[in-house]
CSV table of N, CA and C in Angstrom, one decimal:
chain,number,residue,atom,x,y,z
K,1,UNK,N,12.4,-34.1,44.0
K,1,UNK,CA,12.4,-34.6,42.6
K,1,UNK,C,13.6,-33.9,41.8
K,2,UNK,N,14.0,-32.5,41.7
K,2,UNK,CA,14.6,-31.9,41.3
K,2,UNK,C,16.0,-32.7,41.9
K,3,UNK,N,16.6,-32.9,42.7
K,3,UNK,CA,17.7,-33.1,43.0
K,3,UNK,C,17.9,-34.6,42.7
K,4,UNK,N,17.1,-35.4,42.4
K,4,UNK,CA,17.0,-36.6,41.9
K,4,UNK,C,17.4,-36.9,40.5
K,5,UNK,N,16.7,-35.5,39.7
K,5,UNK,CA,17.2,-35.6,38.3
K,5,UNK,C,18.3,-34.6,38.1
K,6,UNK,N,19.3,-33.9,39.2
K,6,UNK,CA,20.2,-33.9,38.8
K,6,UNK,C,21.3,-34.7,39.2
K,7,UNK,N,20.9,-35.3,40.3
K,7,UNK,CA,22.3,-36.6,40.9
K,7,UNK,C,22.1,-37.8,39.4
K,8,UNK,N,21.0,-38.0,38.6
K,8,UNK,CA,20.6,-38.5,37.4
K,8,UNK,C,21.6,-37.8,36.1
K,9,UNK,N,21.7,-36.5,35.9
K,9,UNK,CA,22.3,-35.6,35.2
K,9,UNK,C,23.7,-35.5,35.5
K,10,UNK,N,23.7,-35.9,36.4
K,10,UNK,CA,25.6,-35.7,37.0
K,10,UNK,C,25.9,-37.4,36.3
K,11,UNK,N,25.3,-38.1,36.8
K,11,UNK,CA,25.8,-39.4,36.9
K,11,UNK,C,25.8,-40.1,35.0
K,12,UNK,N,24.9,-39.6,34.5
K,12,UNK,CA,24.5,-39.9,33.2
K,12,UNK,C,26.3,-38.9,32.3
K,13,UNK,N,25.4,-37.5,32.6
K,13,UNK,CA,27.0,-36.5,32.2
K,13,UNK,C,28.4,-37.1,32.6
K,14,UNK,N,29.0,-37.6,33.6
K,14,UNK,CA,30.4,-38.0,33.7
K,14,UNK,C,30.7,-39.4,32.8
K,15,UNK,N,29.5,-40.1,32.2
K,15,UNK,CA,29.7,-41.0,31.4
K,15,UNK,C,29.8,-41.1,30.0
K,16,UNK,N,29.7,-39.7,29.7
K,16,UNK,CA,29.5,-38.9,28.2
K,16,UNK,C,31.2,-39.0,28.0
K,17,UNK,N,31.4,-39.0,26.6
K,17,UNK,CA,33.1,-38.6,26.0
K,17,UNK,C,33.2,-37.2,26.6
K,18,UNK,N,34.6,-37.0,27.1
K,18,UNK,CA,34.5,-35.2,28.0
K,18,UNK,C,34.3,-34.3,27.0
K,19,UNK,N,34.5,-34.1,25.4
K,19,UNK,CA,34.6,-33.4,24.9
K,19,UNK,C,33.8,-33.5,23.7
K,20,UNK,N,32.2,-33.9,24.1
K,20,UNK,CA,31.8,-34.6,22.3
K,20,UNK,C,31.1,-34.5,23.2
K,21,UNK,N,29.6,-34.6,22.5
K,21,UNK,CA,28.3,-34.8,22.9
K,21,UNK,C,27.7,-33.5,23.4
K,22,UNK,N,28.3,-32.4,22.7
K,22,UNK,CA,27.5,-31.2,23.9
K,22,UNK,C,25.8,-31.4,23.5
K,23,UNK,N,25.7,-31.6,22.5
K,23,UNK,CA,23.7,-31.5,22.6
K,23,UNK,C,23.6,-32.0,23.3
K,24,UNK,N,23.7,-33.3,23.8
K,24,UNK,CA,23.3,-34.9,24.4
K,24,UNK,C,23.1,-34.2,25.7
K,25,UNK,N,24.1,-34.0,26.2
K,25,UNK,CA,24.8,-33.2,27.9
K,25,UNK,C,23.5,-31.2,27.7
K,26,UNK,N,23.8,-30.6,26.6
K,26,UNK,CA,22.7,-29.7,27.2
K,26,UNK,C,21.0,-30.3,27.4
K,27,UNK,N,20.7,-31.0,26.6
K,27,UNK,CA,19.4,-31.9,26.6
K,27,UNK,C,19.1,-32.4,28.5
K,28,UNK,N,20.4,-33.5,28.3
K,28,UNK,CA,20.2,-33.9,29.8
K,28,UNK,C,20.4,-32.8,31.1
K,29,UNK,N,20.9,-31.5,31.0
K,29,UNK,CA,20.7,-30.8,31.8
K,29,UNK,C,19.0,-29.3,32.0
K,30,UNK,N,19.2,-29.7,30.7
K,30,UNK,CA,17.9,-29.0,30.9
K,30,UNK,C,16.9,-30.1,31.1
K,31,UNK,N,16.5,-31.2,31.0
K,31,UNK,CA,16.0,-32.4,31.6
K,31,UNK,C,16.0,-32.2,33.1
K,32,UNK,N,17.0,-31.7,33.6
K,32,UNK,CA,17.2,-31.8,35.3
K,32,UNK,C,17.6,-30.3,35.3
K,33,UNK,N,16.4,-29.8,35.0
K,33,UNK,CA,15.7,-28.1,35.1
K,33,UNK,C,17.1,-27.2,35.0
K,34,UNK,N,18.0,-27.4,34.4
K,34,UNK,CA,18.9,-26.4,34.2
K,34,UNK,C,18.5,-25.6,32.6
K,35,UNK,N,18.7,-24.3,33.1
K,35,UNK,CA,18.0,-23.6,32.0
K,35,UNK,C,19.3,-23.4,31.1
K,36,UNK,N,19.8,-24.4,29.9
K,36,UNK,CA,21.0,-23.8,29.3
K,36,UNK,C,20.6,-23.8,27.7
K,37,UNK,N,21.4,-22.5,27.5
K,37,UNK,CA,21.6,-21.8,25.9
K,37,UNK,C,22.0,-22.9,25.2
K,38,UNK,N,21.7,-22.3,23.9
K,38,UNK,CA,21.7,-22.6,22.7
K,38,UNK,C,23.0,-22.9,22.3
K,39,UNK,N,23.7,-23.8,21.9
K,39,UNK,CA,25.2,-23.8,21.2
K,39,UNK,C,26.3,-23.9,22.7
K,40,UNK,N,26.0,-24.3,24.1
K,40,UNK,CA,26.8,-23.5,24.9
K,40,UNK,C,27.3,-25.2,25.3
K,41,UNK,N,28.9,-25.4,25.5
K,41,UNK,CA,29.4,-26.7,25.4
K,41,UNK,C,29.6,-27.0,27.6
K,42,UNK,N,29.2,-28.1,27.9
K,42,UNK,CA,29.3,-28.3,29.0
K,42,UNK,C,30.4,-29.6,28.8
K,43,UNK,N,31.2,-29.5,29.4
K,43,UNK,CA,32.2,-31.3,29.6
K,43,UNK,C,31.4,-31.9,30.3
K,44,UNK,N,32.2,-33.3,30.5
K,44,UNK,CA,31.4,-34.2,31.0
K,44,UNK,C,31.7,-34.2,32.1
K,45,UNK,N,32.9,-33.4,32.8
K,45,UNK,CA,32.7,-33.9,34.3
K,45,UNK,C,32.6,-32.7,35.2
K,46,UNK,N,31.9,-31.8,34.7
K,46,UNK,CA,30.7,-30.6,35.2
K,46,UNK,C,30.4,-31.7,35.8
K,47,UNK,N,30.0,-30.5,37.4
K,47,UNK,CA,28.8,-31.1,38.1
K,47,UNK,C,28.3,-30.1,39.0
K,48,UNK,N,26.5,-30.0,39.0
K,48,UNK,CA,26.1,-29.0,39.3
K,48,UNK,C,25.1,-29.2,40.8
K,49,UNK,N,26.0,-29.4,41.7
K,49,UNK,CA,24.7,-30.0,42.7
K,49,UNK,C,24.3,-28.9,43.5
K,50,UNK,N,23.2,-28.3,43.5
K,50,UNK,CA,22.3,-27.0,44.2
K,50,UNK,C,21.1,-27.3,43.8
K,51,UNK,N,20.2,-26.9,44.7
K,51,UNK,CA,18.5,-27.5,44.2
K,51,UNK,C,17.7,-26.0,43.7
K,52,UNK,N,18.7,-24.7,43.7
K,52,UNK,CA,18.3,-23.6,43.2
K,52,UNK,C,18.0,-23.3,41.7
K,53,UNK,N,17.9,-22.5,41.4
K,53,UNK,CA,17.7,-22.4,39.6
K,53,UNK,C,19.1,-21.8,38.9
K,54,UNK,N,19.8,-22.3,38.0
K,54,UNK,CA,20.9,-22.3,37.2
K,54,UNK,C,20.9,-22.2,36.0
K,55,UNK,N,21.4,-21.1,35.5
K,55,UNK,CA,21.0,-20.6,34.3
K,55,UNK,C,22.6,-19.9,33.6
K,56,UNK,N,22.4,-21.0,32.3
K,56,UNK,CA,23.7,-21.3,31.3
K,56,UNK,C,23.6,-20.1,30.3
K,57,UNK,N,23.8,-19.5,30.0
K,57,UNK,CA,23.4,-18.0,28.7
K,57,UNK,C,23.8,-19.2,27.3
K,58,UNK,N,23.6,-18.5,26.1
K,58,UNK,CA,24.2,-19.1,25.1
K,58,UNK,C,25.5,-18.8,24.9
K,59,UNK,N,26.1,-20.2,23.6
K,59,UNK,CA,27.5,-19.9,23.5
K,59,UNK,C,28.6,-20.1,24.7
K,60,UNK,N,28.4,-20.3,25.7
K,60,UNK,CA,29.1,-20.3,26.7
K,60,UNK,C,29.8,-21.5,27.4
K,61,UNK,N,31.0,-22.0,27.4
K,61,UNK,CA,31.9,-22.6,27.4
K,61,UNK,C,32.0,-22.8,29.0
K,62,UNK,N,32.2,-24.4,29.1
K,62,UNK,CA,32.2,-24.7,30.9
K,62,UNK,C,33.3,-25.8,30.5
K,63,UNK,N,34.1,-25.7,31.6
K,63,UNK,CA,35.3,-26.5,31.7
K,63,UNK,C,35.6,-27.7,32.2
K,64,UNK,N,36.8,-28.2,32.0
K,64,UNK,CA,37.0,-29.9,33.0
K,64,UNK,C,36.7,-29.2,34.3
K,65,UNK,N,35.8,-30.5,35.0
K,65,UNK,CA,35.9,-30.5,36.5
K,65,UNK,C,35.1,-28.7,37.0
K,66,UNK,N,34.4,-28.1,36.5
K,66,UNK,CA,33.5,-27.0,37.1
K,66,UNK,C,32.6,-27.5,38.4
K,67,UNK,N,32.4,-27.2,39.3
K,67,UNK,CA,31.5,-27.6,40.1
K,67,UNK,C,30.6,-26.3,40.4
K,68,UNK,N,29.2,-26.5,40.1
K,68,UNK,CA,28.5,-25.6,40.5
K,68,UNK,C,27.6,-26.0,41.7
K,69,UNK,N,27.5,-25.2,42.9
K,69,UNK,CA,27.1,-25.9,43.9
K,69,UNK,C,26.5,-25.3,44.9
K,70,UNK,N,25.6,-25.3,46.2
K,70,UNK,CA,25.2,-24.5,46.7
K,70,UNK,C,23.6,-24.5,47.5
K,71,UNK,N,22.6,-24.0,47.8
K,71,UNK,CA,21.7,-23.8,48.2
K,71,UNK,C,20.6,-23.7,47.0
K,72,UNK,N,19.6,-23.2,47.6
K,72,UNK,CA,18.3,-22.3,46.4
K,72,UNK,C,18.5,-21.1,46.1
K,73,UNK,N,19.2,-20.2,46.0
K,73,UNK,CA,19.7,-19.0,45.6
K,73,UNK,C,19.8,-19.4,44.0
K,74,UNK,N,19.1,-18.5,43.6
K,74,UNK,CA,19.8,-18.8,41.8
K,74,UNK,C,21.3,-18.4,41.5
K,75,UNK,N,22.0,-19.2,40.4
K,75,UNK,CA,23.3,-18.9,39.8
K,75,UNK,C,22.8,-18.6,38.3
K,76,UNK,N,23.6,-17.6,38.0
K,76,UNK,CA,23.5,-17.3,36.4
K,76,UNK,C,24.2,-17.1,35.7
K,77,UNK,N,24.7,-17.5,34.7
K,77,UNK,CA,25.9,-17.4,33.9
K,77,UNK,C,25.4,-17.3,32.4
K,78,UNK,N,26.4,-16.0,32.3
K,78,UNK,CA,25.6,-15.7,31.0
K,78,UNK,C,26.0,-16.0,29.9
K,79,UNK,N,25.7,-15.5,28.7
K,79,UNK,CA,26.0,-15.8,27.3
K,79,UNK,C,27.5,-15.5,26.7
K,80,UNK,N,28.0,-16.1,26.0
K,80,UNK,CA,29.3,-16.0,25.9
K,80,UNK,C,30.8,-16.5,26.7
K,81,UNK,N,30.3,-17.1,28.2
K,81,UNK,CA,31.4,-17.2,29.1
K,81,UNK,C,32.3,-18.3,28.6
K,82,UNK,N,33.2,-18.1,29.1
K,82,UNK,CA,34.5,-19.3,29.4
K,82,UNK,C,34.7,-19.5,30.7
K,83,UNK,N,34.2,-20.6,31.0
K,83,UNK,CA,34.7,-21.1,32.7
K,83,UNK,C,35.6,-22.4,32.9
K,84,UNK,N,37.0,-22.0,32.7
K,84,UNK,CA,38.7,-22.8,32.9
K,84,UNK,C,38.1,-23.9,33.5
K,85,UNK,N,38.8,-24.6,33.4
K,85,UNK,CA,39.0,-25.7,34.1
K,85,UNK,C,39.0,-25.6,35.9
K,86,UNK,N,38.5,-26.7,37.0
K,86,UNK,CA,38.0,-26.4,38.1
K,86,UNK,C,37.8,-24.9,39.1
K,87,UNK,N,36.8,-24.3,38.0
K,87,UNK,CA,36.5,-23.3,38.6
K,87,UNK,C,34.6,-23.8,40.1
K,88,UNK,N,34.6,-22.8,40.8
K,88,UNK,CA,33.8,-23.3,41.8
K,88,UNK,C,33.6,-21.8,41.9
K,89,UNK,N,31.4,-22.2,41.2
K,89,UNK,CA,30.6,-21.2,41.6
K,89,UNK,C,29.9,-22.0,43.2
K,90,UNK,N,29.8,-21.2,44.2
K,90,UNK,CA,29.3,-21.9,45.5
K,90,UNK,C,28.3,-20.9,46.1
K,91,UNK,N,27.0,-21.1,45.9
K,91,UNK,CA,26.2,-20.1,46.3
K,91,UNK,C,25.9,-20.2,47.7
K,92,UNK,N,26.0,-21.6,48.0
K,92,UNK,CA,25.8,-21.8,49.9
K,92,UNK,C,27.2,-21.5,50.9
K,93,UNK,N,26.7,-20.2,52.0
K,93,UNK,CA,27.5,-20.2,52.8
K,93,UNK,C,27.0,-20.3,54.4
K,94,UNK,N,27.2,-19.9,55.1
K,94,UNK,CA,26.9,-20.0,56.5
K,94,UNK,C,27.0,-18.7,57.4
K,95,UNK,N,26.0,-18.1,57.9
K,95,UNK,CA,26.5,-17.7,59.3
K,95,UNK,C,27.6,-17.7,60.3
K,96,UNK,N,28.0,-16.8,60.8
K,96,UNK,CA,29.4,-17.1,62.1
K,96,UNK,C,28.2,-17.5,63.2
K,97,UNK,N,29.1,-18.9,63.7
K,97,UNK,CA,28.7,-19.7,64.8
K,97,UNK,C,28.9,-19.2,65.7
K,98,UNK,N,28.7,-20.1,66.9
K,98,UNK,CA,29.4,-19.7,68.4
K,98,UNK,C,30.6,-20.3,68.2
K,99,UNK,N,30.9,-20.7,69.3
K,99,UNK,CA,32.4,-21.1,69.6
K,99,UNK,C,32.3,-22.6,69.6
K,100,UNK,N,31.4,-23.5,69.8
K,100,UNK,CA,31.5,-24.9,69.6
K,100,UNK,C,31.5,-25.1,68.3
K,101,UNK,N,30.9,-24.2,67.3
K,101,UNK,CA,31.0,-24.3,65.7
K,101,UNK,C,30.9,-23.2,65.0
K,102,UNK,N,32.1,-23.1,64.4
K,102,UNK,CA,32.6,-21.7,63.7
K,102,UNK,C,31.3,-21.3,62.8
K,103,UNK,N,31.0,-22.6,61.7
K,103,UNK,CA,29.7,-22.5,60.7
K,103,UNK,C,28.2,-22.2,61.7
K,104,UNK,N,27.9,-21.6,61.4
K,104,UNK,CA,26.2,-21.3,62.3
K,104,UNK,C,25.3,-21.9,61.1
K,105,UNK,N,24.2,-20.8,61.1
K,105,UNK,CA,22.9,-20.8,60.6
K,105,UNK,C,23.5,-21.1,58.7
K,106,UNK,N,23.5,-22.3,58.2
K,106,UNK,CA,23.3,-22.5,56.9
K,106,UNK,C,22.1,-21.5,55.8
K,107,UNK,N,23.1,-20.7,54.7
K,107,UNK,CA,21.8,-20.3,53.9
K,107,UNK,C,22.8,-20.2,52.9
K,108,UNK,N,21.9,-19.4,51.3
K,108,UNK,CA,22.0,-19.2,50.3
K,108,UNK,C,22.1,-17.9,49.8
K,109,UNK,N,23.0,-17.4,48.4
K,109,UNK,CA,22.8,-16.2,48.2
K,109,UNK,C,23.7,-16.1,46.8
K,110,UNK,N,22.7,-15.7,45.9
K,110,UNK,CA,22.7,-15.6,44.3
K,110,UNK,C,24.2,-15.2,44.3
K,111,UNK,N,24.3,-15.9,42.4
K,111,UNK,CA,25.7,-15.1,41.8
K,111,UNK,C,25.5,-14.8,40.3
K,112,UNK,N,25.7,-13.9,39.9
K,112,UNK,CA,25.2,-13.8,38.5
K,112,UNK,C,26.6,-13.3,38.3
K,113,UNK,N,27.3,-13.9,36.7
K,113,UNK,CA,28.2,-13.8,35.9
K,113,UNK,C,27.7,-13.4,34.1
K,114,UNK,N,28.5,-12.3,34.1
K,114,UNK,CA,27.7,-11.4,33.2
K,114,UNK,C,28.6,-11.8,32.1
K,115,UNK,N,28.0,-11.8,31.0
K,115,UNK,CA,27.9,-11.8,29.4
K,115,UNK,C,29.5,-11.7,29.2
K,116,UNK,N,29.8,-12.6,28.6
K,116,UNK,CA,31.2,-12.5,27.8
K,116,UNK,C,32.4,-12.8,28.8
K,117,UNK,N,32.1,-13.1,30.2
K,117,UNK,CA,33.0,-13.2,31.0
K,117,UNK,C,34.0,-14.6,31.2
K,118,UNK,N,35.5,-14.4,31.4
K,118,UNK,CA,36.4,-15.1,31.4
K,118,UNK,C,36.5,-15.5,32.9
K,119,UNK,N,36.5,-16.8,33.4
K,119,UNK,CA,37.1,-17.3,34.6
K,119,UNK,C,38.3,-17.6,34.5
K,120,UNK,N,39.2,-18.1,34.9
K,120,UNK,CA,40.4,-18.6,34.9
K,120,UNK,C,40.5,-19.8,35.6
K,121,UNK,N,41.2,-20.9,35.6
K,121,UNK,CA,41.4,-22.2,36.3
K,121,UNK,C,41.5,-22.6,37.7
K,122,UNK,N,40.5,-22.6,38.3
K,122,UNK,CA,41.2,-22.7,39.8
K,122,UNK,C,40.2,-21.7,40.6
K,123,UNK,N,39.9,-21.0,40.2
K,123,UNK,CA,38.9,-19.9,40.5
K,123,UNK,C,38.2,-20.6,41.1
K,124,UNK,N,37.3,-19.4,42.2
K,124,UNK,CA,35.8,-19.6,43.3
K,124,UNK,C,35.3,-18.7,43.3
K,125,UNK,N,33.9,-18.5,43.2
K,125,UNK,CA,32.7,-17.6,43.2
K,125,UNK,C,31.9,-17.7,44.2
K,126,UNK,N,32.3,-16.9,44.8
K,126,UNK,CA,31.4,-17.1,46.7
K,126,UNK,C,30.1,-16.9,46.4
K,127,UNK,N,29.3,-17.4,47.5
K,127,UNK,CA,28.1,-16.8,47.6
K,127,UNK,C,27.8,-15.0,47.6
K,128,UNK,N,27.1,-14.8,46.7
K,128,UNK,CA,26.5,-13.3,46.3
K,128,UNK,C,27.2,-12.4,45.6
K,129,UNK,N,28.1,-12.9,44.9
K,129,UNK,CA,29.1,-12.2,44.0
K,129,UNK,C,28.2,-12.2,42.7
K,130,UNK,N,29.1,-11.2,42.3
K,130,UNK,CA,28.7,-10.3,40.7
K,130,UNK,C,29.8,-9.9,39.7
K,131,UNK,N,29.7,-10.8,38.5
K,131,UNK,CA,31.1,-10.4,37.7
K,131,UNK,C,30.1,-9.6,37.1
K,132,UNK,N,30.7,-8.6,36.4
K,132,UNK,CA,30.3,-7.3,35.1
K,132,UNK,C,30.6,-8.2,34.1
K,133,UNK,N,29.9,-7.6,32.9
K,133,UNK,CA,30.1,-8.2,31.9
K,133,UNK,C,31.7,-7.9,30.9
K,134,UNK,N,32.4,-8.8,30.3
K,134,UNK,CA,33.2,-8.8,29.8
K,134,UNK,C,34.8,-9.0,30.7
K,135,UNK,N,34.3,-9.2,31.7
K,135,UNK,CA,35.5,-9.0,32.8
K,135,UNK,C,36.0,-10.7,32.5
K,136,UNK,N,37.8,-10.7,33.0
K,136,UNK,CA,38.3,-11.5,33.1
K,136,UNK,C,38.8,-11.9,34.7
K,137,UNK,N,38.6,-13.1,35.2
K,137,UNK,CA,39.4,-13.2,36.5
K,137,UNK,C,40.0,-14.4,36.4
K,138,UNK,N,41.4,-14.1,36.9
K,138,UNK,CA,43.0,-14.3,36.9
K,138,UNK,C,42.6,-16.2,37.7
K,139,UNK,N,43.2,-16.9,37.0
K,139,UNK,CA,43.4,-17.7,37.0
K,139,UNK,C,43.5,-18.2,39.3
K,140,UNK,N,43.2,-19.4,39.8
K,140,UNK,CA,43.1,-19.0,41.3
K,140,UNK,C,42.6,-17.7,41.9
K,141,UNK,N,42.0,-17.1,41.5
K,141,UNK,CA,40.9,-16.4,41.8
K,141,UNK,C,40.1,-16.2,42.8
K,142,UNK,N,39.5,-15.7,44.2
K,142,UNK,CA,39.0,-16.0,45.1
K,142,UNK,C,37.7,-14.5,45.1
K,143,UNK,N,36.8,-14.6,44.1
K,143,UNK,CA,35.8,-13.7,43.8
K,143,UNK,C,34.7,-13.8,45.1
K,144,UNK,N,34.7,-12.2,45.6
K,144,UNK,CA,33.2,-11.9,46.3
K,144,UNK,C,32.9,-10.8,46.2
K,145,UNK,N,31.4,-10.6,46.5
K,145,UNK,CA,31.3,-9.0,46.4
K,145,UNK,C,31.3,-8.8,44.7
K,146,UNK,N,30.9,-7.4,44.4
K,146,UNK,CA,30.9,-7.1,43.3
K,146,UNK,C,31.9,-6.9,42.5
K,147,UNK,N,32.6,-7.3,41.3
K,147,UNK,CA,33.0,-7.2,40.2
K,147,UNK,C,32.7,-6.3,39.4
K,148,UNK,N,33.2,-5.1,38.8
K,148,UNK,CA,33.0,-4.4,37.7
K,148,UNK,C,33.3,-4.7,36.3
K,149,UNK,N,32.2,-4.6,35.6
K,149,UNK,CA,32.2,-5.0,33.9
K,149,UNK,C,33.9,-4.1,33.2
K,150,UNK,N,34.5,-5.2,32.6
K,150,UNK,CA,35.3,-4.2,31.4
K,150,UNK,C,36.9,-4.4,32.5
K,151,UNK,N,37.0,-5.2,33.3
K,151,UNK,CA,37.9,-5.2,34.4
K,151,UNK,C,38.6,-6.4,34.6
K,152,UNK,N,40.2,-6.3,34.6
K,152,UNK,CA,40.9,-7.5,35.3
K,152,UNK,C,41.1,-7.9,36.3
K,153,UNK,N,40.7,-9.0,36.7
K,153,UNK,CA,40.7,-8.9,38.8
K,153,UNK,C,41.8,-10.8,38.7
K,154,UNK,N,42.5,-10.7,39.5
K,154,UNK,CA,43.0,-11.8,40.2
K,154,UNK,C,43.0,-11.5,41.5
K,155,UNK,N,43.6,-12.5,42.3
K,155,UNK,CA,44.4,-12.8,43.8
K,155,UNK,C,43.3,-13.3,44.6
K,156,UNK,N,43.5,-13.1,46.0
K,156,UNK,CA,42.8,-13.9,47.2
K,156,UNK,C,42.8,-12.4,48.1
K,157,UNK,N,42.1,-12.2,48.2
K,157,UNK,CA,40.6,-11.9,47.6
K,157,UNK,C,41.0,-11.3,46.2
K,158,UNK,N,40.2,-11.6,44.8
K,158,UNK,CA,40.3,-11.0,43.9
K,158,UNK,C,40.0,-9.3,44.0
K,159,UNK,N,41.1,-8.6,43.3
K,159,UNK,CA,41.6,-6.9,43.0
K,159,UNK,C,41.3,-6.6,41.8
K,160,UNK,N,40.9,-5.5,41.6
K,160,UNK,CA,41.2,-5.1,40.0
K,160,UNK,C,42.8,-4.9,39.9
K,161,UNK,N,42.5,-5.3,38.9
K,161,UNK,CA,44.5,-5.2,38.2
K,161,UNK,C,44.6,-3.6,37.0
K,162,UNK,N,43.6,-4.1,36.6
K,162,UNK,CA,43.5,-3.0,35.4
K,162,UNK,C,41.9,-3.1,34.8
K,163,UNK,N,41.9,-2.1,33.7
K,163,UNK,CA,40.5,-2.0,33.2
K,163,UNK,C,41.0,-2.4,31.6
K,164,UNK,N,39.8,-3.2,31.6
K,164,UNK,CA,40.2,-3.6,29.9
K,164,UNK,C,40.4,-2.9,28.7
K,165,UNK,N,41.3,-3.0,28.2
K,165,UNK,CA,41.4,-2.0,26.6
K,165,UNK,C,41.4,-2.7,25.5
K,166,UNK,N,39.8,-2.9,25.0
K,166,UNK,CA,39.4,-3.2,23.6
K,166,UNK,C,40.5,-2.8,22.9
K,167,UNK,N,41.0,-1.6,22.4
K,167,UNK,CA,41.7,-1.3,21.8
K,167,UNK,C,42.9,-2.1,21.0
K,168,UNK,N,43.6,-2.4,22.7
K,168,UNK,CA,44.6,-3.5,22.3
K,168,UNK,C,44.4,-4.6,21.8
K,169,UNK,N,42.9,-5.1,22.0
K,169,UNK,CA,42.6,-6.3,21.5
K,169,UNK,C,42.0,-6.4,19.9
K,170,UNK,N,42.0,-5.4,19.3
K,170,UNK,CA,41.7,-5.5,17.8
K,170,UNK,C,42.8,-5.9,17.2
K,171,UNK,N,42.8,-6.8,16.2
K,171,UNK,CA,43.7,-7.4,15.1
K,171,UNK,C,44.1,-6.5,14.0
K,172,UNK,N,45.3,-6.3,13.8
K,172,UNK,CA,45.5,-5.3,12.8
K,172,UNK,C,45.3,-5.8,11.4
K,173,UNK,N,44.2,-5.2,10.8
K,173,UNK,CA,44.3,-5.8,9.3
K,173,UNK,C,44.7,-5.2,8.4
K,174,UNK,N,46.1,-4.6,8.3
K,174,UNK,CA,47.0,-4.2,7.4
K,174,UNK,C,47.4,-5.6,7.3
């Protein structure tokens, strides 16, 4: 039933104006059991196909073409984020096969994206990754494994680049 009313939520969402209608679009995704915050703007050509539990924080900003996708493993994304344009949370991976098939035993494994976090365009969030909160990752981005809060990571595999400095980022009000 669950995946019925989200191939419903997908199909209803890509027919929405891409940039208008966020109540309409959070309404119909929590309709098709997605737990999403308060004020948090989804486009219309999001699409979230996993039959696991997904959870939008408030405030939190999702981009053209996001695909969130995957197994039963929950995904979580928290309050505050920005997620660029075709970024890909993918909680389903696989097993190493034998030799007639590289992919083996299909399964699932959570990703939580912490509070205030920036994606960048193009970006992928493997199965079982963890951004920290406040962290930015660099545009084409290939995230696994843990992320530390307060941190710039780009590349393939994403690296820390640097650690964030608030400092620089306050507005001078002279």
């Amino acid at each position: 039933m669950l995946s019925l009313r989200r191939w419903i939520a997908n199909t209803l969402a890509g027919l929405s104006p891409p940039t208008r209608a966020f109540a309409w679009r959070r309404t119909l995704w929590r309709l098709a059991g997605v737990d999403v915050g308060a004020r948090a703007k989804i486009l219309s050509s999001v699409r979230i196909w996993t039959s696991g539990p997904v959870e939008i924080g408030p405030d939190t900003f999702i981009g053209h073409e996001v695909l969130i996708v995957g197994g039963t493993a929950p995904i979580k994304i928290g309050a505050r984020c920005d997620l660029a344009p075709r970024v890909c949370l993918a909680s389903g991976t696989h097993d190493e096969g034998n030799g007639e098939r590289a992919a083996g035993k299909g399964r699932s494994e959570p990703i939580n994206v912490g509070d205030g976090v920036w994606i960048g365009a193009g970006s992928t969030v493997t199965a079982g990754a963890t951004i920290g909160r406040s962290s930015i990752v660099g545009a084409g981005s290939l995230v696994r494994g843990e992320i530390p809060g307060d941190v710039v990571v780009a590349g393939v595999p994403a690296r820390m680049i640097r650690a964030r400095d608030y400092a620089l980022e306050q507005v001078d009000a002279s």
